[in-house]
Amino acid sequence: NGAFGTGGYWTANESAINTANTIFFSNGSNNPYTKTNNTMSVRCVK
């Protein structure tokens, strides 16, 4: 959680970014921006 408080912040942020990626990139969750965000989310929640 760290300085950002609850892991819920990262969950919501990840969902928003994934949604944007799905809209703007035809490959959706396979694009590198989503993968980077997912990795960051896991590290921050732990």
mmCIF file as gemmi writes it, N, C-alpha and C atoms, coordinates in Angstrom:
data_model
loop_
_atom_site.group_PDB
_atom_site.id
_atom_site.type_symbol
_atom_site.label_atom_id
_atom_site.label_alt_id
_atom_site.label_comp_id
_atom_site.label_asym_id
_atom_site.label_entity_id
_atom_site.label_seq_id
_atom_site.pdbx_PDB_ins_code
_atom_site.Cartn_x
_atom_site.Cartn_y
_atom_site.Cartn_z
_atom_site.occupancy
_atom_site.B_iso_or_equiv
_atom_site.pdbx_formal_charge
_atom_site.auth_seq_id
_atom_site.auth_asym_id
_atom_site.pdbx_PDB_model_num
ATOM 1 N N . ASN Axp A 1 ? 0.825 -1.206 0 1 0 ? 1 A 1
ATOM 2 C CA . ASN Axp A 1 ? 0 0 0 1 0 ? 1 A 1
ATOM 3 C C . ASN Axp A 1 ? 0.863 1.262 0 1 0 ? 1 A 1
ATOM 4 N N . GLY Axp A 2 ? 1.835 1.303 0.873 1 0 ? 2 A 1
ATOM 5 C CA . GLY Axp A 2 ? 2.805 2.387 0.852 1 0 ? 2 A 1
ATOM 6 C C . GLY Axp A 2 ? 2.188 3.758 1.062 1 0 ? 2 A 1
ATOM 7 N N . ALA Axp A 3 ? 2.766 4.751 0.412 1 0 ? 3 A 1
ATOM 8 C CA . ALA Axp A 3 ? 2.358 6.137 0.623 1 0 ? 3 A 1
ATOM 9 C C . ALA Axp A 3 ? 0.989 6.442 0.024 1 0 ? 3 A 1
ATOM 10 N N . PHE Axp A 4 ? 0.49 5.567 -0.811 1 0 ? 4 A 1
ATOM 11 C CA . PHE Axp A 4 ? -0.776 5.843 -1.492 1 0 ? 4 A 1
ATOM 12 C C . PHE Axp A 4 ? -1.988 5.354 -0.703 1 0 ? 4 A 1
ATOM 13 N N . GLY Axp A 5 ? -1.745 4.746 0.455 1 0 ? 5 A 1
ATOM 14 C CA . GLY Axp A 5 ? -2.877 4.329 1.288 1 0 ? 5 A 1
ATOM 15 C C . GLY Axp A 5 ? -3.399 2.952 0.901 1 0 ? 5 A 1
ATOM 16 N N . THR Axp A 6 ? -4.674 2.83 0.588 1 0 ? 6 A 1
ATOM 17 C CA . THR Axp A 6 ? -5.294 1.537 0.35 1 0 ? 6 A 1
ATOM 18 C C . THR Axp A 6 ? -4.99 1.013 -1.042 1 0 ? 6 A 1
ATOM 19 N N . GLY Axp A 7 ? -4.999 -0.292 -1.19 1 0 ? 7 A 1
ATOM 20 C CA . GLY Axp A 7 ? -4.826 -0.917 -2.492 1 0 ? 7 A 1
ATOM 21 C C . GLY Axp A 7 ? -5.983 -0.639 -3.43 1 0 ? 7 A 1
ATOM 22 N N . GLY Axp A 8 ? -7.116 -0.215 -2.86 1 0 ? 8 A 1
ATOM 23 C CA . GLY Axp A 8 ? -8.286 0.092 -3.681 1 0 ? 8 A 1
ATOM 24 C C . GLY Axp A 8 ? -8.022 1.198 -4.686 1 0 ? 8 A 1
ATOM 25 N N . TYR Axp A 9 ? -7.127 2.113 -4.323 1 0 ? 9 A 1
ATOM 26 C CA . TYR Axp A 9 ? -6.77 3.188 -5.261 1 0 ? 9 A 1
ATOM 27 C C . TYR Axp A 9 ? -6.179 2.604 -6.527 1 0 ? 9 A 1
ATOM 28 N N . TRP Axp A 10 ? -5.298 1.637 -6.353 1 0 ? 10 A 1
ATOM 29 C CA . TRP Axp A 10 ? -4.628 1.041 -7.52 1 0 ? 10 A 1
ATOM 30 C C . TRP Axp A 10 ? -5.599 0.192 -8.327 1 0 ? 10 A 1
ATOM 31 N N . THR Axp A 11 ? -6.517 -0.473 -7.64 1 0 ? 11 A 1
ATOM 32 C CA . THR Axp A 11 ? -7.51 -1.281 -8.35 1 0 ? 11 A 1
ATOM 33 C C . THR Axp A 11 ? -8.375 -0.397 -9.247 1 0 ? 11 A 1
ATOM 34 N N . ALA Axp A 12 ? -8.816 0.729 -8.713 1 0 ? 12 A 1
ATOM 35 C CA . ALA Axp A 12 ? -9.656 1.637 -9.49 1 0 ? 12 A 1
ATOM 36 C C . ALA Axp A 12 ? -8.857 2.256 -10.638 1 0 ? 12 A 1
ATOM 37 N N . ASN Axp A 13 ? -7.623 2.634 -10.337 1 0 ? 13 A 1
ATOM 38 C CA . ASN Axp A 13 ? -6.765 3.247 -11.35 1 0 ? 13 A 1
ATOM 39 C C . ASN Axp A 13 ? -6.485 2.265 -12.466 1 0 ? 13 A 1
ATOM 40 N N . GLU Axp A 14 ? -6.209 1.027 -12.119 1 0 ? 14 A 1
ATOM 41 C CA . GLU Axp A 14 ? -5.935 -0.008 -13.108 1 0 ? 14 A 1
ATOM 42 C C . GLU Axp A 14 ? -7.146 -0.235 -14.002 1 0 ? 14 A 1
ATOM 43 N N . SER Axp A 15 ? -8.323 -0.28 -13.407 1 0 ? 15 A 1
ATOM 44 C CA . SER Axp A 15 ? -9.544 -0.479 -14.181 1 0 ? 15 A 1
ATOM 45 C C . SER Axp A 15 ? -9.75 0.641 -15.182 1 0 ? 15 A 1
ATOM 46 N N . ALA Axp A 16 ? -9.495 1.876 -14.753 1 0 ? 16 A 1
ATOM 47 C CA . ALA Axp A 16 ? -9.671 3.024 -15.636 1 0 ? 16 A 1
ATOM 48 C C . ALA Axp A 16 ? -8.692 2.971 -16.8 1 0 ? 16 A 1
ATOM 49 N N . ILE Axp A 17 ? -7.451 2.616 -16.504 1 0 ? 17 A 1
ATOM 50 C CA . ILE Axp A 17 ? -6.443 2.548 -17.563 1 0 ? 17 A 1
ATOM 51 C C . ILE Axp A 17 ? -6.743 1.396 -18.516 1 0 ? 17 A 1
ATOM 52 N N . ASN Axp A 18 ? -7.142 0.255 -17.975 1 0 ? 18 A 1
ATOM 53 C CA . ASN Axp A 18 ? -7.483 -0.881 -18.829 1 0 ? 18 A 1
ATOM 54 C C . ASN Axp A 18 ? -8.653 -0.543 -19.748 1 0 ? 18 A 1
ATOM 55 N N . THR Axp A 19 ? -9.629 0.168 -19.224 1 0 ? 19 A 1
ATOM 56 C CA . THR Axp A 19 ? -10.777 0.575 -20.031 1 0 ? 19 A 1
ATOM 57 C C . THR Axp A 19 ? -10.335 1.491 -21.164 1 0 ? 19 A 1
ATOM 58 N N . ALA Axp A 20 ? -9.472 2.454 -20.829 1 0 ? 20 A 1
ATOM 59 C CA . ALA Axp A 20 ? -8.969 3.382 -21.847 1 0 ? 20 A 1
ATOM 60 C C . ALA Axp A 20 ? -8.178 2.636 -22.908 1 0 ? 20 A 1
ATOM 61 N N . ASN Axp A 21 ? -7.379 1.666 -22.48 1 0 ? 21 A 1
ATOM 62 C CA . ASN Axp A 21 ? -6.599 0.889 -23.436 1 0 ? 21 A 1
ATOM 63 C C . ASN Axp A 21 ? -7.49 0.077 -24.359 1 0 ? 21 A 1
ATOM 64 N N . THR Axp A 22 ? -8.552 -0.471 -23.802 1 0 ? 22 A 1
ATOM 65 C CA . THR Axp A 22 ? -9.486 -1.249 -24.624 1 0 ? 22 A 1
ATOM 66 C C . THR Axp A 22 ? -10.13 -0.375 -25.69 1 0 ? 22 A 1
ATOM 67 N N . ILE Axp A 23 ? -10.434 0.872 -25.316 1 0 ? 23 A 1
ATOM 68 C CA . ILE Axp A 23 ? -11.072 1.789 -26.251 1 0 ? 23 A 1
ATOM 69 C C . ILE Axp A 23 ? -10.095 2.269 -27.325 1 0 ? 23 A 1
ATOM 70 N N . PHE Axp A 24 ? -8.877 2.653 -26.906 1 0 ? 24 A 1
ATOM 71 C CA . PHE Axp A 24 ? -7.958 3.306 -27.824 1 0 ? 24 A 1
ATOM 72 C C . PHE Axp A 24 ? -6.989 2.356 -28.531 1 0 ? 24 A 1
ATOM 73 N N . PHE Axp A 25 ? -6.841 1.131 -27.993 1 0 ? 25 A 1
ATOM 74 C CA . PHE Axp A 25 ? -5.928 0.175 -28.63 1 0 ? 25 A 1
ATOM 75 C C . PHE Axp A 25 ? -6.684 -1.1 -28.968 1 0 ? 25 A 1
ATOM 76 N N . SER Axp A 26 ? -6.573 -1.516 -30.213 1 0 ? 26 A 1
ATOM 77 C CA . SER Axp A 26 ? -7.345 -2.678 -30.655 1 0 ? 26 A 1
ATOM 78 C C . SER Axp A 26 ? -6.911 -3.956 -29.947 1 0 ? 26 A 1
ATOM 79 N N . ASN Axp A 27 ? -5.659 -4.008 -29.456 1 0 ? 27 A 1
ATOM 80 C CA . ASN Axp A 27 ? -5.192 -5.214 -28.78 1 0 ? 27 A 1
ATOM 81 C C . ASN Axp A 27 ? -5.479 -5.201 -27.288 1 0 ? 27 A 1
ATOM 82 N N . GLY Axp A 28 ? -6.131 -4.164 -26.793 1 0 ? 28 A 1
ATOM 83 C CA . GLY Axp A 28 ? -6.632 -4.134 -25.418 1 0 ? 28 A 1
ATOM 84 C C . GLY Axp A 28 ? -5.594 -4.488 -24.371 1 0 ? 28 A 1
ATOM 85 N N . SER Axp A 29 ? -5.863 -5.543 -23.588 1 0 ? 29 A 1
ATOM 86 C CA . SER Axp A 29 ? -5.025 -5.889 -22.442 1 0 ? 29 A 1
ATOM 87 C C . SER Axp A 29 ? -3.642 -6.403 -22.844 1 0 ? 29 A 1
ATOM 88 N N . ASN Axp A 30 ? -3.433 -6.645 -24.12 1 0 ? 30 A 1
ATOM 89 C CA . ASN Axp A 30 ? -2.131 -7.135 -24.564 1 0 ? 30 A 1
ATOM 90 C C . ASN Axp A 30 ? -1.121 -6.018 -24.813 1 0 ? 30 A 1
ATOM 91 N N . ASN Axp A 31 ? -1.571 -4.766 -24.711 1 0 ? 31 A 1
ATOM 92 C CA . ASN Axp A 31 ? -0.64 -3.677 -24.983 1 0 ? 31 A 1
ATOM 93 C C . ASN Axp A 31 ? 0.282 -3.428 -23.794 1 0 ? 31 A 1
ATOM 94 N N . PRO Axp A 32 ? 1.476 -2.886 -24.016 1 0 ? 32 A 1
ATOM 95 C CA . PRO Axp A 32 ? 2.498 -2.759 -22.968 1 0 ? 32 A 1
ATOM 96 C C . PRO Axp A 32 ? 2.097 -1.815 -21.835 1 0 ? 32 A 1
ATOM 97 N N . TYR Axp A 33 ? 1.227 -0.84 -22.107 1 0 ? 33 A 1
ATOM 98 C CA . TYR Axp A 33 ? 0.823 0.084 -21.053 1 0 ? 33 A 1
ATOM 99 C C . TYR Axp A 33 ? 0.024 -0.633 -19.974 1 0 ? 33 A 1
ATOM 100 N N . THR Axp A 34 ? -0.866 -1.526 -20.407 1 0 ? 34 A 1
ATOM 101 C CA . THR Axp A 34 ? -1.661 -2.283 -19.444 1 0 ? 34 A 1
ATOM 102 C C . THR Axp A 34 ? -0.777 -3.214 -18.641 1 0 ? 34 A 1
ATOM 103 N N . LYS Axp A 35 ? 0.162 -3.888 -19.315 1 0 ? 35 A 1
ATOM 104 C CA . LYS Axp A 35 ? 1.038 -4.823 -18.608 1 0 ? 35 A 1
ATOM 105 C C . LYS Axp A 35 ? 1.879 -4.097 -17.565 1 0 ? 35 A 1
ATOM 106 N N . THR Axp A 36 ? 2.387 -2.933 -17.899 1 0 ? 36 A 1
ATOM 107 C CA . THR Axp A 36 ? 3.19 -2.146 -16.953 1 0 ? 36 A 1
ATOM 108 C C . THR Axp A 36 ? 2.332 -1.735 -15.763 1 0 ? 36 A 1
ATOM 109 N N . ASN Axp A 37 ? 1.104 -1.303 -16.027 1 0 ? 37 A 1
ATOM 110 C CA . ASN Axp A 37 ? 0.21 -0.885 -14.955 1 0 ? 37 A 1
ATOM 111 C C . ASN Axp A 37 ? -0.153 -2.049 -14.044 1 0 ? 37 A 1
ATOM 112 N N . ASN Axp A 38 ? -0.394 -3.214 -14.631 1 0 ? 38 A 1
ATOM 113 C CA . ASN Axp A 38 ? -0.729 -4.385 -13.831 1 0 ? 38 A 1
ATOM 114 C C . ASN Axp A 38 ? 0.403 -4.755 -12.892 1 0 ? 38 A 1
ATOM 115 N N . THR Axp A 39 ? 1.637 -4.691 -13.396 1 0 ? 39 A 1
ATOM 116 C CA . THR Axp A 39 ? 2.794 -5.021 -12.575 1 0 ? 39 A 1
ATOM 117 C C . THR Axp A 39 ? 2.925 -4.033 -11.419 1 0 ? 39 A 1
ATOM 118 N N . MET Axp A 40 ? 2.725 -2.758 -11.73 1 0 ? 40 A 1
ATOM 119 C CA . MET Axp A 40 ? 2.818 -1.717 -10.704 1 0 ? 40 A 1
ATOM 120 C C . MET Axp A 40 ? 1.733 -1.92 -9.648 1 0 ? 40 A 1
ATOM 121 N N . SER Axp A 41 ? 0.544 -2.297 -10.075 1 0 ? 41 A 1
ATOM 122 C CA . SER Axp A 41 ? -0.559 -2.487 -9.142 1 0 ? 41 A 1
ATOM 123 C C . SER Axp A 41 ? -0.249 -3.593 -8.143 1 0 ? 41 A 1
ATOM 124 N N . VAL Axp A 42 ? 0.28 -4.692 -8.636 1 0 ? 42 A 1
ATOM 125 C CA . VAL Axp A 42 ? 0.591 -5.83 -7.767 1 0 ? 42 A 1
ATOM 126 C C . VAL Axp A 42 ? 1.644 -5.437 -6.738 1 0 ? 42 A 1
ATOM 127 N N . ARG Axp A 43 ? 2.678 -4.734 -7.191 1 0 ? 43 A 1
ATOM 128 C CA . ARG Axp A 43 ? 3.744 -4.333 -6.283 1 0 ? 43 A 1
ATOM 129 C C . ARG Axp A 43 ? 3.243 -3.367 -5.22 1 0 ? 43 A 1
ATOM 130 N N . CYS Axp A 44 ? 2.347 -2.457 -5.602 1 0 ? 44 A 1
ATOM 131 C CA . CYS Axp A 44 ? 1.881 -1.453 -4.655 1 0 ? 44 A 1
ATOM 132 C C . CYS Axp A 44 ? 0.909 -2.033 -3.639 1 0 ? 44 A 1
ATOM 133 N N . VAL Axp A 45 ? 0.06 -2.95 -4.078 1 0 ? 45 A 1
ATOM 134 C CA . VAL Axp A 45 ? -0.904 -3.561 -3.164 1 0 ? 45 A 1
ATOM 135 C C . VAL Axp A 45 ? -0.172 -4.391 -2.116 1 0 ? 45 A 1
ATOM 136 N N . LYS Axp A 46 ? 0.866 -5.106 -2.546 1 0 ? 46 A 1
ATOM 137 C CA . LYS Axp A 46 ? 1.64 -5.905 -1.606 1 0 ? 46 A 1
ATOM 138 C C . LYS Axp A 46 ? 2.523 -4.981 -0.771 1 0 ? 46 A 1
